[in-house]
Amino acid sequence: MAVRSNIVGIDSPEALEKALRAAYYLADEGLATAAYLGLALGKPLLLEGAPGVGKTEAAKAIAAVLGRRLIRLQCYEGIDASAALYEWNYPRQMLAIRQAGDESIDIYGETFLIERPMLAALRAPDSTVLLIDEIDRADQEFEAFLLEFLSDFQISIPERGTVRATERPVVVLTSNRTRDLHEALRRRCVYHWIDYPTEEREARIVMLRASSVAEATARAVVAAVGKLRREPLSKAPGIAEAVDWAEAATLLHKGGARWPDAFKRSIGVALKDEEDLHFISPRLDAMLAEATA
């Protein structure tokens, strides 16, 4: 196995952690180590965790650290190879045939090829990061197709031949674990589970991502969000919602709203489901009072 001892000046998990922090992403030791090993070993990085813990943001931060373009493939039920690899521009092909008349024309030339995320990553592996987001939303057939891609980093276009990456692309996969992924897919990756951060770390994240928020406000939001996550909600607030809630409450406070009323009035930034809001409403005042105490 070829090992990249140095990736754009990053020669250790600690160096990557510092670089990610400079890109406004606070990674713990486990994530920094897994990401570094994925880069150094040329293996895909598989990040699993609940929605909102920062999996997609981690991929964006890695791309920023590497100075590469992030190519995102959003998975969904029924996604197929054509949506991930390439398609032919049939209307343009038919128009070219009509315009050519009796002349010979190659309708499988570059101008007729519609490049999708996986092909784009194969063709520019040194300047891109491929994010395969929420792979658990795709069906098992697409997951099986993905196995070959992650093993050989090549695809076959029947009309043009095989496209191989000149080097192993940087690939990040995320999963909310709505279903179990195949063991063969896991074996091809460096794996890391991302959990919700500790209150201390999340407060630091809020202050890092929302510079206008005071420390006391950040800690109050984190305490309140922690209480909400322990409730049986259909959509628990993630880290992004915590950041947005802190910014929204700060904005209302600067406009004259008092604490904790500023938090209560901006609750729609943290909870985005009508049933969740109805469920938590009777106890919201007590929660916020305790969080801001």
mmCIF file of C-alpha atoms in Angstrom:
data_model
loop_
_atom_site.group_PDB
_atom_site.id
_atom_site.type_symbol
_atom_site.label_atom_id
_atom_site.label_comp_id
_atom_site.label_asym_id
_atom_site.label_seq_id
_atom_site.Cartn_x
_atom_site.Cartn_y
_atom_site.Cartn_z
ATOM 1 C CA MET A 1 0.000 0.000 0.000
ATOM 2 C CA ALA A 2 1.398 3.378 -1.022
ATOM 3 C CA VAL A 3 1.536 5.801 1.895
ATOM 4 C CA ARG A 4 1.550 9.546 1.411
ATOM 5 C CA SER A 5 3.871 10.703 4.169
ATOM 6 C CA ASN A 6 3.051 14.355 3.592
ATOM 7 C CA ILE A 7 -0.197 15.867 2.331
ATOM 8 C CA VAL A 8 0.187 19.575 1.523
ATOM 9 C CA GLY A 9 2.355 20.083 4.577
ATOM 10 C CA ILE A 10 0.223 17.898 6.862
ATOM 11 C CA ASP A 11 2.391 15.165 8.316
ATOM 12 C CA SER A 12 0.401 14.140 11.401
ATOM 13 C CA PRO A 13 -3.120 14.059 12.858
ATOM 14 C CA GLU A 14 -2.157 16.974 15.083
ATOM 15 C CA ALA A 15 -1.156 19.067 12.066
ATOM 16 C CA LEU A 16 -4.457 18.241 10.365
ATOM 17 C CA GLU A 17 -6.397 19.163 13.505
ATOM 18 C CA LYS A 18 -4.728 22.594 13.539
ATOM 19 C CA ALA A 19 -5.391 23.076 9.831
ATOM 20 C CA LEU A 20 -9.062 22.163 10.257
ATOM 21 C CA ARG A 21 -9.330 24.621 13.147
ATOM 22 C CA ALA A 22 -7.967 27.331 10.850
ATOM 23 C CA ALA A 23 -10.782 26.350 8.441
ATOM 24 C CA TYR A 24 -13.292 26.946 11.286
ATOM 25 C CA TYR A 25 -13.867 23.265 12.026
ATOM 26 C CA LEU A 26 -13.064 21.904 15.481
ATOM 27 C CA ALA A 27 -12.155 18.246 15.076
ATOM 28 C CA ASP A 28 -11.423 16.033 18.055
ATOM 29 C CA GLU A 29 -8.459 13.678 18.148
ATOM 30 C CA GLY A 30 -10.428 10.732 16.790
ATOM 31 C CA LEU A 31 -11.744 12.537 13.731
ATOM 32 C CA ALA A 32 -8.417 14.211 12.991
ATOM 33 C CA THR A 33 -6.664 10.831 13.193
ATOM 34 C CA ALA A 34 -9.191 9.051 10.958
ATOM 35 C CA ALA A 35 -9.111 11.849 8.382
ATOM 36 C CA TYR A 36 -5.305 11.911 8.372
ATOM 37 C CA LEU A 37 -5.104 8.142 7.900
ATOM 38 C CA GLY A 38 -7.630 8.285 5.071
ATOM 39 C CA LEU A 39 -5.513 10.893 3.303
ATOM 40 C CA ALA A 40 -2.186 9.225 4.027
ATOM 41 C CA LEU A 41 -3.317 5.726 3.032
ATOM 42 C CA GLY A 42 -5.349 6.869 0.035
ATOM 43 C CA LYS A 43 -8.503 5.258 1.437
ATOM 44 C CA PRO A 44 -12.044 6.671 1.528
ATOM 45 C CA LEU A 45 -13.142 8.182 4.842
ATOM 46 C CA LEU A 46 -16.518 6.942 6.106
ATOM 47 C CA LEU A 47 -18.163 9.230 8.666
ATOM 48 C CA GLU A 48 -21.259 8.018 10.480
ATOM 49 C CA GLY A 49 -23.354 9.818 13.058
ATOM 50 C CA ALA A 50 -26.703 11.397 13.797
ATOM 51 C CA PRO A 51 -27.929 14.174 11.489
ATOM 52 C CA GLY A 52 -26.397 17.515 12.395
ATOM 53 C CA VAL A 53 -23.169 16.381 14.068
ATOM 54 C CA GLY A 54 -20.964 17.901 11.366
ATOM 55 C CA LYS A 55 -20.200 15.088 8.915
ATOM 56 C CA THR A 56 -20.744 17.112 5.754
ATOM 57 C CA GLU A 57 -18.993 20.123 7.286
ATOM 58 C CA ALA A 58 -15.984 17.897 7.984
ATOM 59 C CA ALA A 59 -15.742 17.056 4.279
ATOM 60 C CA LYS A 60 -16.008 20.731 3.362
ATOM 61 C CA ALA A 61 -13.278 21.609 5.851
ATOM 62 C CA ILE A 62 -10.981 18.870 4.521
ATOM 63 C CA ALA A 63 -11.450 20.231 0.999
ATOM 64 C CA ALA A 64 -10.651 23.728 2.245
ATOM 65 C CA VAL A 65 -7.504 22.528 4.010
ATOM 66 C CA LEU A 66 -6.319 20.749 0.867
ATOM 67 C CA GLY A 67 -7.207 23.737 -1.305
ATOM 68 C CA ARG A 68 -9.418 21.544 -3.490
ATOM 69 C CA ARG A 69 -12.866 21.832 -5.042
ATOM 70 C CA LEU A 70 -15.549 19.859 -3.229
ATOM 71 C CA ILE A 71 -17.699 17.728 -5.534
ATOM 72 C CA ARG A 72 -20.857 16.591 -3.762
ATOM 73 C CA LEU A 73 -22.930 13.579 -4.742
ATOM 74 C CA GLN A 74 -26.153 13.720 -2.735
ATOM 75 C CA CYS A 75 -27.591 10.220 -2.427
ATOM 76 C CA TYR A 76 -31.295 9.456 -2.482
ATOM 77 C CA GLU A 77 -33.554 6.442 -2.855
ATOM 78 C CA GLY A 78 -33.406 5.214 -6.435
ATOM 79 C CA ILE A 79 -30.153 6.952 -7.387
ATOM 80 C CA ASP A 80 -28.446 5.114 -10.237
ATOM 81 C CA ALA A 81 -25.092 5.039 -11.995
ATOM 82 C CA SER A 82 -26.055 7.647 -14.589
ATOM 83 C CA ALA A 83 -26.709 10.231 -11.881
ATOM 84 C CA ALA A 84 -23.356 9.468 -10.268
ATOM 85 C CA LEU A 85 -21.059 8.824 -13.250
ATOM 86 C CA TYR A 86 -22.077 10.326 -16.581
ATOM 87 C CA GLU A 87 -24.847 10.737 -19.111
ATOM 88 C CA TRP A 88 -24.939 11.357 -22.835
ATOM 89 C CA ASN A 89 -26.568 14.545 -24.043
ATOM 90 C CA TYR A 90 -29.117 12.846 -26.307
ATOM 91 C CA PRO A 91 -30.848 16.013 -27.578
ATOM 92 C CA ARG A 92 -27.476 17.458 -28.566
ATOM 93 C CA GLN A 93 -26.467 14.177 -30.214
ATOM 94 C CA MET A 94 -29.661 14.082 -32.288
ATOM 95 C CA LEU A 95 -29.207 17.712 -33.335
ATOM 96 C CA ALA A 96 -25.618 17.017 -34.382
ATOM 97 C CA ILE A 97 -26.720 14.021 -36.460
ATOM 98 C CA ARG A 98 -29.328 16.102 -38.285
ATOM 99 C CA GLN A 99 -26.870 18.923 -38.891
ATOM 100 C CA ALA A 100 -24.167 16.529 -40.147
ATOM 101 C CA GLY A 101 -26.374 15.121 -42.890
ATOM 102 C CA ASP A 102 -24.393 12.540 -44.859
ATOM 103 C CA GLU A 103 -21.115 13.449 -43.173
ATOM 104 C CA SER A 104 -19.551 11.184 -40.558
ATOM 105 C CA ILE A 105 -19.765 12.428 -36.965
ATOM 106 C CA ASP A 106 -18.643 11.048 -33.614
ATOM 107 C CA ILE A 107 -21.643 11.465 -31.343
ATOM 108 C CA TYR A 108 -19.665 10.084 -28.414
ATOM 109 C CA GLY A 109 -17.127 12.878 -28.332
ATOM 110 C CA GLU A 110 -16.309 15.009 -25.324
ATOM 111 C CA THR A 111 -18.815 17.709 -26.237
ATOM 112 C CA PHE A 112 -21.704 15.256 -25.835
ATOM 113 C CA LEU A 113 -20.603 13.826 -22.470
ATOM 114 C CA ILE A 114 -22.352 15.144 -19.351
ATOM 115 C CA GLU A 115 -19.942 14.704 -16.453
ATOM 116 C CA ARG A 116 -21.395 13.660 -13.100
ATOM 117 C CA PRO A 117 -19.620 13.809 -9.694
ATOM 118 C CA MET A 118 -17.786 10.463 -9.700
ATOM 119 C CA LEU A 119 -16.420 10.888 -13.228
ATOM 120 C CA ALA A 120 -15.398 14.460 -12.405
ATOM 121 C CA ALA A 121 -13.416 13.212 -9.402
ATOM 122 C CA LEU A 122 -11.701 10.514 -11.471
ATOM 123 C CA ARG A 123 -10.623 13.018 -14.089
ATOM 124 C CA ALA A 124 -9.253 15.563 -11.597
ATOM 125 C CA PRO A 125 -8.139 13.551 -8.567
ATOM 126 C CA ASP A 126 -5.412 16.027 -7.616
ATOM 127 C CA SER A 127 -7.715 19.041 -7.360
ATOM 128 C CA THR A 128 -11.005 17.688 -6.000
ATOM 129 C CA VAL A 129 -12.552 16.046 -2.956
ATOM 130 C CA LEU A 130 -15.503 13.745 -3.680
ATOM 131 C CA LEU A 131 -18.237 13.812 -1.030
ATOM 132 C CA ILE A 132 -20.726 10.944 -1.291
ATOM 133 C CA ASP A 133 -23.303 12.328 1.099
ATOM 134 C CA GLU A 134 -25.830 10.199 3.018
ATOM 135 C CA ILE A 135 -24.943 6.909 1.338
ATOM 136 C CA ASP A 136 -27.472 5.192 3.597
ATOM 137 C CA ARG A 137 -30.270 6.872 1.620
ATOM 138 C CA ALA A 138 -29.252 4.974 -1.525
ATOM 139 C CA ASP A 139 -30.371 1.395 -2.102
ATOM 140 C CA GLN A 140 -28.140 -1.660 -1.876
ATOM 141 C CA GLU A 141 -27.783 -1.925 -5.655
ATOM 142 C CA PHE A 142 -26.110 1.479 -5.810
ATOM 143 C CA GLU A 143 -23.948 0.563 -2.828
ATOM 144 C CA ALA A 144 -22.784 -2.579 -4.676
ATOM 145 C CA PHE A 145 -21.942 -0.483 -7.732
ATOM 146 C CA LEU A 146 -19.941 1.830 -5.498
ATOM 147 C CA LEU A 147 -17.756 -1.029 -4.260
ATOM 148 C CA GLU A 148 -15.945 -1.385 -7.585
ATOM 149 C CA PHE A 149 -15.401 2.333 -7.866
ATOM 150 C CA LEU A 150 -13.852 2.534 -4.392
ATOM 151 C CA SER A 151 -11.643 -0.493 -5.064
ATOM 152 C CA ASP A 152 -10.126 0.416 -8.434
ATOM 153 C CA PHE A 153 -11.062 4.079 -8.900
ATOM 154 C CA GLN A 154 -11.945 3.497 -12.502
ATOM 155 C CA ILE A 155 -15.099 3.326 -14.599
ATOM 156 C CA SER A 156 -15.872 1.909 -17.994
ATOM 157 C CA ILE A 157 -17.644 4.014 -20.610
ATOM 158 C CA PRO A 158 -18.570 1.498 -23.336
ATOM 159 C CA GLU A 159 -18.352 4.063 -26.122
ATOM 160 C CA ARG A 160 -15.028 5.557 -24.972
ATOM 161 C CA GLY A 161 -13.184 2.955 -22.908
ATOM 162 C CA THR A 162 -11.969 2.882 -19.328
ATOM 163 C CA VAL A 163 -11.318 6.038 -17.319
ATOM 164 C CA ARG A 164 -8.770 5.568 -14.539
ATOM 165 C CA ALA A 165 -7.697 8.069 -11.912
ATOM 166 C CA THR A 166 -4.035 9.068 -12.203
ATOM 167 C CA GLU A 167 -3.889 8.942 -8.393
ATOM 168 C CA ARG A 168 -6.263 7.844 -5.673
ATOM 169 C CA PRO A 169 -8.947 10.525 -5.236
ATOM 170 C CA VAL A 170 -9.826 11.924 -1.836
ATOM 171 C CA VAL A 171 -13.273 10.508 -1.040
ATOM 172 C CA VAL A 172 -15.475 11.155 1.993
ATOM 173 C CA LEU A 173 -18.678 9.187 2.576
ATOM 174 C CA THR A 174 -21.281 10.129 5.168
ATOM 175 C CA SER A 175 -24.093 8.085 6.662
ATOM 176 C CA ASN A 176 -26.866 8.890 9.153
ATOM 177 C CA ARG A 177 -27.132 5.139 9.795
ATOM 178 C CA THR A 178 -30.760 4.891 8.779
ATOM 179 C CA ARG A 179 -29.754 1.433 7.550
ATOM 180 C CA ASP A 180 -26.673 -0.746 7.929
ATOM 181 C CA LEU A 181 -24.064 -0.431 5.202
ATOM 182 C CA HIS A 182 -22.593 -3.538 3.603
ATOM 183 C CA GLU A 183 -19.509 -4.896 5.343
ATOM 184 C CA ALA A 184 -17.590 -4.867 2.057
ATOM 185 C CA LEU A 185 -18.075 -1.110 1.782
ATOM 186 C CA ARG A 186 -16.893 -0.554 5.337
ATOM 187 C CA ARG A 187 -13.757 -2.624 4.737
ATOM 188 C CA ARG A 188 -12.683 -0.281 1.962
ATOM 189 C CA CYS A 189 -12.803 2.779 4.218
ATOM 190 C CA VAL A 190 -11.229 4.370 7.245
ATOM 191 C CA TYR A 191 -14.170 4.597 9.644
ATOM 192 C CA HIS A 192 -15.092 7.162 12.275
ATOM 193 C CA TRP A 193 -18.251 7.691 14.281
ATOM 194 C CA ILE A 194 -19.021 11.366 14.991
ATOM 195 C CA ASP A 195 -21.054 11.947 18.126
ATOM 196 C CA TYR A 196 -22.477 15.198 19.420
ATOM 197 C CA PRO A 197 -19.618 17.188 20.976
ATOM 198 C CA THR A 198 -19.269 17.843 24.667
ATOM 199 C CA GLU A 199 -20.853 21.054 25.939
ATOM 200 C CA GLU A 200 -17.440 22.681 26.231
ATOM 201 C CA ARG A 201 -16.471 21.809 22.653
ATOM 202 C CA GLU A 202 -19.850 22.786 21.240
ATOM 203 C CA ALA A 203 -19.683 26.166 22.965
ATOM 204 C CA ARG A 204 -16.292 26.703 21.350
ATOM 205 C CA ILE A 205 -17.764 25.735 17.976
ATOM 206 C CA VAL A 206 -20.620 28.226 18.402
ATOM 207 C CA MET A 207 -18.214 31.030 19.284
ATOM 208 C CA LEU A 208 -15.904 30.089 16.414
ATOM 209 C CA ARG A 209 -18.668 29.981 13.796
ATOM 210 C CA ALA A 210 -20.643 32.938 15.195
ATOM 211 C CA SER A 211 -18.101 35.535 16.266
ATOM 212 C CA SER A 212 -20.774 38.045 17.345
ATOM 213 C CA VAL A 213 -22.100 35.687 20.029
ATOM 214 C CA ALA A 214 -20.955 36.204 23.609
ATOM 215 C CA GLU A 215 -19.559 33.261 25.570
ATOM 216 C CA ALA A 216 -22.461 33.322 28.046
ATOM 217 C CA THR A 217 -24.943 33.164 25.161
ATOM 218 C CA ALA A 218 -23.065 30.298 23.520
ATOM 219 C CA ARG A 219 -23.030 28.291 26.744
ATOM 220 C CA ALA A 220 -26.739 28.954 27.349
ATOM 221 C CA VAL A 221 -27.634 27.805 23.822
ATOM 222 C CA VAL A 222 -25.520 24.674 24.162
ATOM 223 C CA ALA A 223 -27.133 23.838 27.504
ATOM 224 C CA ALA A 224 -30.630 24.323 26.040
ATOM 225 C CA VAL A 225 -29.811 22.330 22.891
ATOM 226 C CA GLY A 226 -28.449 19.514 25.055
ATOM 227 C CA LYS A 227 -31.763 19.342 26.902
ATOM 228 C CA LEU A 228 -33.693 19.323 23.620
ATOM 229 C CA ARG A 229 -31.602 16.451 22.262
ATOM 230 C CA ARG A 230 -32.564 14.329 25.256
ATOM 231 C CA GLU A 231 -36.232 14.721 24.369
ATOM 232 C CA PRO A 232 -38.014 12.286 21.996
ATOM 233 C CA LEU A 233 -38.063 14.761 19.110
ATOM 234 C CA SER A 234 -38.434 13.771 15.477
ATOM 235 C CA LYS A 235 -35.725 16.234 14.435
ATOM 236 C CA ALA A 236 -33.261 17.057 17.186
ATOM 237 C CA PRO A 237 -31.241 20.256 16.652
ATOM 238 C CA GLY A 238 -27.749 19.722 15.277
ATOM 239 C CA ILE A 239 -24.631 21.824 15.683
ATOM 240 C CA ALA A 240 -25.626 24.107 12.800
ATOM 241 C CA GLU A 241 -28.958 24.793 14.521
ATOM 242 C CA ALA A 242 -27.134 25.619 17.750
ATOM 243 C CA VAL A 243 -24.976 28.162 15.902
ATOM 244 C CA ASP A 244 -27.998 29.664 14.146
ATOM 245 C CA TRP A 245 -30.007 29.826 17.380
ATOM 246 C CA ALA A 246 -27.194 31.660 19.164
ATOM 247 C CA GLU A 247 -26.936 34.178 16.317
ATOM 248 C CA ALA A 248 -30.715 34.644 16.091
ATOM 249 C CA ALA A 249 -31.159 35.145 19.843
ATOM 250 C CA THR A 250 -28.230 37.595 19.908
ATOM 251 C CA LEU A 251 -29.820 39.553 17.072
ATOM 252 C CA LEU A 252 -33.144 39.798 18.936
ATOM 253 C CA HIS A 253 -31.365 40.747 22.161
ATOM 254 C CA LYS A 254 -29.544 43.584 20.415
ATOM 255 C CA GLY A 255 -32.935 44.708 19.151
ATOM 256 C CA GLY A 256 -34.282 44.989 22.699
ATOM 257 C CA ALA A 257 -35.512 41.495 23.628
ATOM 258 C CA ARG A 258 -34.538 40.308 27.089
ATOM 259 C CA TRP A 259 -33.039 36.969 28.040
ATOM 260 C CA PRO A 260 -34.371 34.286 28.014
ATOM 261 C CA ASP A 261 -37.243 35.674 25.899
ATOM 262 C CA ALA A 262 -34.817 36.164 22.987
ATOM 263 C CA PHE A 263 -34.167 32.422 23.015
ATOM 264 C CA LYS A 264 -37.866 31.565 23.176
ATOM 265 C CA ARG A 265 -38.849 33.870 20.326
ATOM 266 C CA SER A 266 -36.151 32.417 18.065
ATOM 267 C CA ILE A 267 -36.911 28.751 18.863
ATOM 268 C CA GLY A 268 -37.961 28.187 15.238
ATOM 269 C CA VAL A 269 -34.303 28.397 14.277
ATOM 270 C CA ALA A 270 -33.510 25.371 16.473
ATOM 271 C CA LEU A 271 -36.670 23.264 16.139
ATOM 272 C CA LYS A 272 -38.098 22.960 12.631
ATOM 273 C CA ASP A 273 -40.986 20.562 13.076
ATOM 274 C CA GLU A 274 -44.503 21.580 14.135
ATOM 275 C CA GLU A 275 -45.038 18.481 16.273
ATOM 276 C CA ASP A 276 -41.711 19.002 18.054
ATOM 277 C CA LEU A 277 -42.601 22.616 18.816
ATOM 278 C CA HIS A 278 -46.018 21.576 20.143
ATOM 279 C CA PHE A 279 -44.467 18.806 22.261
ATOM 280 C CA ILE A 280 -41.802 20.997 23.859
ATOM 281 C CA SER A 281 -43.886 24.161 24.280
ATOM 282 C CA PRO A 282 -45.267 23.425 27.795
ATOM 283 C CA ARG A 283 -41.743 22.981 29.214
ATOM 284 C CA LEU A 284 -39.787 25.432 27.092
ATOM 285 C CA ASP A 285 -39.860 28.308 29.613
ATOM 286 C CA ALA A 286 -38.482 26.098 32.381
ATOM 287 C CA MET A 287 -35.794 24.678 30.068
ATOM 288 C CA LEU A 288 -34.614 28.109 28.983
ATOM 289 C CA ALA A 289 -34.683 29.497 32.510
ATOM 290 C CA GLU A 290 -32.488 26.644 33.687
ATOM 291 C CA ALA A 291 -30.136 26.982 30.701
ATOM 292 C CA THR A 292 -29.637 30.707 31.231
ATOM 293 C CA ALA A 293 -29.360 30.537 35.024
#
